Rosetta silent file (secondary structure, phi, psi, omega in degrees, C-alpha in Angstrom):
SEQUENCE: XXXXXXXXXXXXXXXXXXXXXXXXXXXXXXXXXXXXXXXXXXXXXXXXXXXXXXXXXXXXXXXXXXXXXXXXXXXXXXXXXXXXXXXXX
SCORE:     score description
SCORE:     0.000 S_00000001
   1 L     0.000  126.650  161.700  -20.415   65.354  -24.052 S_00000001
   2 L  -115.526  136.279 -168.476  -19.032   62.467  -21.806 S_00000001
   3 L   -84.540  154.604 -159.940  -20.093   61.967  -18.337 S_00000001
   4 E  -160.302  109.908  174.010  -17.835   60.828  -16.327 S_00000001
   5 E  -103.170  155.058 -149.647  -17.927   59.259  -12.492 S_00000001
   6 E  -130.351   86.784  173.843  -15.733   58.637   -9.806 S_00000001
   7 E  -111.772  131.463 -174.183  -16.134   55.892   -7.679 S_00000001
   8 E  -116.723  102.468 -177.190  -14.498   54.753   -4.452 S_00000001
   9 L  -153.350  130.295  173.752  -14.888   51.372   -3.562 S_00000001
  10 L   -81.876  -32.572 -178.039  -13.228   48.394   -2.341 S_00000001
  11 L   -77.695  114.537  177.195  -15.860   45.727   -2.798 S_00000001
  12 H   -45.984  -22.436  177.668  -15.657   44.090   -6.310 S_00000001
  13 H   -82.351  -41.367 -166.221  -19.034   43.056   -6.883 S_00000001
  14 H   -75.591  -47.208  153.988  -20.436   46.410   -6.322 S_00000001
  15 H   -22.177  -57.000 -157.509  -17.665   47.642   -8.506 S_00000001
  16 H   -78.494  -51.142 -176.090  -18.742   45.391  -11.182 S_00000001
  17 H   -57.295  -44.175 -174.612  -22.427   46.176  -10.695 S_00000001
  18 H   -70.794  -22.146 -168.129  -22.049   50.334  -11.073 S_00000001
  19 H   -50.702  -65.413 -156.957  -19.513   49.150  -14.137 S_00000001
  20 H   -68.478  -48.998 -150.412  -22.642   47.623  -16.028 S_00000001
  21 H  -107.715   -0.339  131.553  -25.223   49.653  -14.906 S_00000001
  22 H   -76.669  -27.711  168.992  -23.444   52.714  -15.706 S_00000001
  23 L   -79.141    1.326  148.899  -21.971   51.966  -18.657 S_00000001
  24 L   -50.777  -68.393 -150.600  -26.021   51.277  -19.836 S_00000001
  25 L   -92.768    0.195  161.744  -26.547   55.093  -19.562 S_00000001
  26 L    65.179   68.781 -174.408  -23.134   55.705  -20.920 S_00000001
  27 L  -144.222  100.605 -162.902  -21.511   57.263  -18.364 S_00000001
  28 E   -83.776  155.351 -148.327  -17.589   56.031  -17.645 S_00000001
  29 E  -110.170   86.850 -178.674  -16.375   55.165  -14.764 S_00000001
  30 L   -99.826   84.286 -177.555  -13.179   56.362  -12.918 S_00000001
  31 L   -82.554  145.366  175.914  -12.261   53.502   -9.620 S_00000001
  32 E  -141.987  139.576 -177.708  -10.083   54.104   -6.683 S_00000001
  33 L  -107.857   -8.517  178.245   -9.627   51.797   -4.332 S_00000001
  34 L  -137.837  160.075 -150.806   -7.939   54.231   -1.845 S_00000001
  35 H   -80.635  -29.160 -172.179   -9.144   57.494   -0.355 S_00000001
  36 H   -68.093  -28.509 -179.042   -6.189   59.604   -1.155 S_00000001
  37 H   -80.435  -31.304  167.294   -5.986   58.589   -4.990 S_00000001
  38 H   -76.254  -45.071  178.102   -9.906   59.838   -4.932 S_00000001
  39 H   -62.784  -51.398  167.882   -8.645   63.069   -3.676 S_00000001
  40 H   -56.347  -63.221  156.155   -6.128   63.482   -6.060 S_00000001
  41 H    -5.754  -81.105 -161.374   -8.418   62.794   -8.524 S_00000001
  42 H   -77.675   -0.786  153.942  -11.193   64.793   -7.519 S_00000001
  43 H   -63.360  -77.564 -126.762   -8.600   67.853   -7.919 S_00000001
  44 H  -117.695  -63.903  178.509   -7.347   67.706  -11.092 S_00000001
  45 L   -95.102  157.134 -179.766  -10.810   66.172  -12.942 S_00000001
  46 L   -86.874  105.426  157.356  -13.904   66.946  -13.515 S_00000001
  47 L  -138.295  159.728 -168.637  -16.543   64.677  -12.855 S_00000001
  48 L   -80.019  -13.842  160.738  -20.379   64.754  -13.092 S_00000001
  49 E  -145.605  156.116  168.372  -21.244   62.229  -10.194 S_00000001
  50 E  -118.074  100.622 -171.691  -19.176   60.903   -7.065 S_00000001
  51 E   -93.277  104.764 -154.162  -19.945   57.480   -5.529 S_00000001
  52 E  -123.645  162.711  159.179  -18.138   56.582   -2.669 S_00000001
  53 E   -77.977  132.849 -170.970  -18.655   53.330   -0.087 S_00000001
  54 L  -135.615   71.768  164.722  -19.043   54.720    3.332 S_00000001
  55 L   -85.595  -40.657  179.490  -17.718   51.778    5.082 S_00000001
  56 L   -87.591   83.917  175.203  -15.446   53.789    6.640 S_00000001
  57 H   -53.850  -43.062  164.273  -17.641   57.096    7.163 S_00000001
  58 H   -43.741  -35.424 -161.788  -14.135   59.531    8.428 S_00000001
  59 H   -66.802  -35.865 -156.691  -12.906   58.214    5.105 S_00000001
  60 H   -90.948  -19.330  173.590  -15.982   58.563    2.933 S_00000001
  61 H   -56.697  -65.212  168.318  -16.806   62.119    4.992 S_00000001
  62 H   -25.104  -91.071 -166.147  -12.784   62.811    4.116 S_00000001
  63 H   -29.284  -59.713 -173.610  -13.926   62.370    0.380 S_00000001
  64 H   -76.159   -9.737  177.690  -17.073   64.036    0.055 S_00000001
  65 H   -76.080  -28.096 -172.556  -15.623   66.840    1.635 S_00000001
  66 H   -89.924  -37.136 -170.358  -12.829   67.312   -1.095 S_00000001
  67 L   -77.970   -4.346 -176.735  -15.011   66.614   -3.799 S_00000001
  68 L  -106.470  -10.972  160.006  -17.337   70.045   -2.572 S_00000001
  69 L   -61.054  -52.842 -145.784  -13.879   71.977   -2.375 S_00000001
  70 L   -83.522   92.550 -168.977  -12.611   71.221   -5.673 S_00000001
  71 H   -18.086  -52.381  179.856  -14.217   74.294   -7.949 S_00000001
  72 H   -50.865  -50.940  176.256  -14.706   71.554  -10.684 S_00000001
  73 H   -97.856   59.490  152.731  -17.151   68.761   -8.603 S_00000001
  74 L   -98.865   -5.087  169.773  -18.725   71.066   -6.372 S_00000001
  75 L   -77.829   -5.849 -157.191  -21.936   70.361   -8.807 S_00000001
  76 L   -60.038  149.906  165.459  -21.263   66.784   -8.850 S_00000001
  77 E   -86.113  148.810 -139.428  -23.540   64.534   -8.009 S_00000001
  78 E  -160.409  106.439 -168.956  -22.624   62.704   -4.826 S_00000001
  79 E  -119.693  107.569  145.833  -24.064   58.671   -4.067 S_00000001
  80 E   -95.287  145.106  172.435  -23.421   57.062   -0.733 S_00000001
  81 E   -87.431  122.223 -169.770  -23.336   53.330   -0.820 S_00000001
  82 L  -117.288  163.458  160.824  -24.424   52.589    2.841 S_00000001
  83 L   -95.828 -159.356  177.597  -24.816   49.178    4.245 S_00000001
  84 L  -102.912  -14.091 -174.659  -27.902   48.080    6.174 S_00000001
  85 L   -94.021    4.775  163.580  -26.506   48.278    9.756 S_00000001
  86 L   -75.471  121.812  168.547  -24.924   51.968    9.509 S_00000001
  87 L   -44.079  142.059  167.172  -26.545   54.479   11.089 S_00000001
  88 L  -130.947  140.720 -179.837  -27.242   57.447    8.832 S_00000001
  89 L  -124.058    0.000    0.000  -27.514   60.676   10.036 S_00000001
């Protein structure tokens, strides 16, 4: 079986870092760089975790919200990348 993740992120290093350190545990890697192309996405495939950047939190809210709609991810597993000065609630 291949696992398969969905990540939405604009910063490239962090990109590069989940690349590596997922592709370790053998897990691939689907990037979007914009929220709407993760939505499309998170329709039509099936993936086993969702990792989004919550720079934007409406956006990243937006996102996680679609991905617990879509009959296929609503088991998914679902990783926010936070910074250190965001509030989290």
């Amino acid at each position: 079986m291949s696992l398969k993740s969905l990540v939405l992120c604009s910063d490239e290093k962090i990109v590069r870092v989940l690349r590596r350190v997922l592709s370790d545990l053998e897990i691939g890697i689907e990037h979007c760089s914009d929220p709407d192309g993760a939505i499309r996405k998170l329709t039509r495939q099936r993936f086993e975790a969702v990792i989004i950047d919550c720079t934007d939190l409406k956006t990243a809210s937006s996102v996680l919200k679609s991905a617990r709609s879509a009959p296929c991810n609503k088991r998914a597993i679902a990783v926010a990348i936070m910074d250190g000065h965001s509030g989290l609630r």
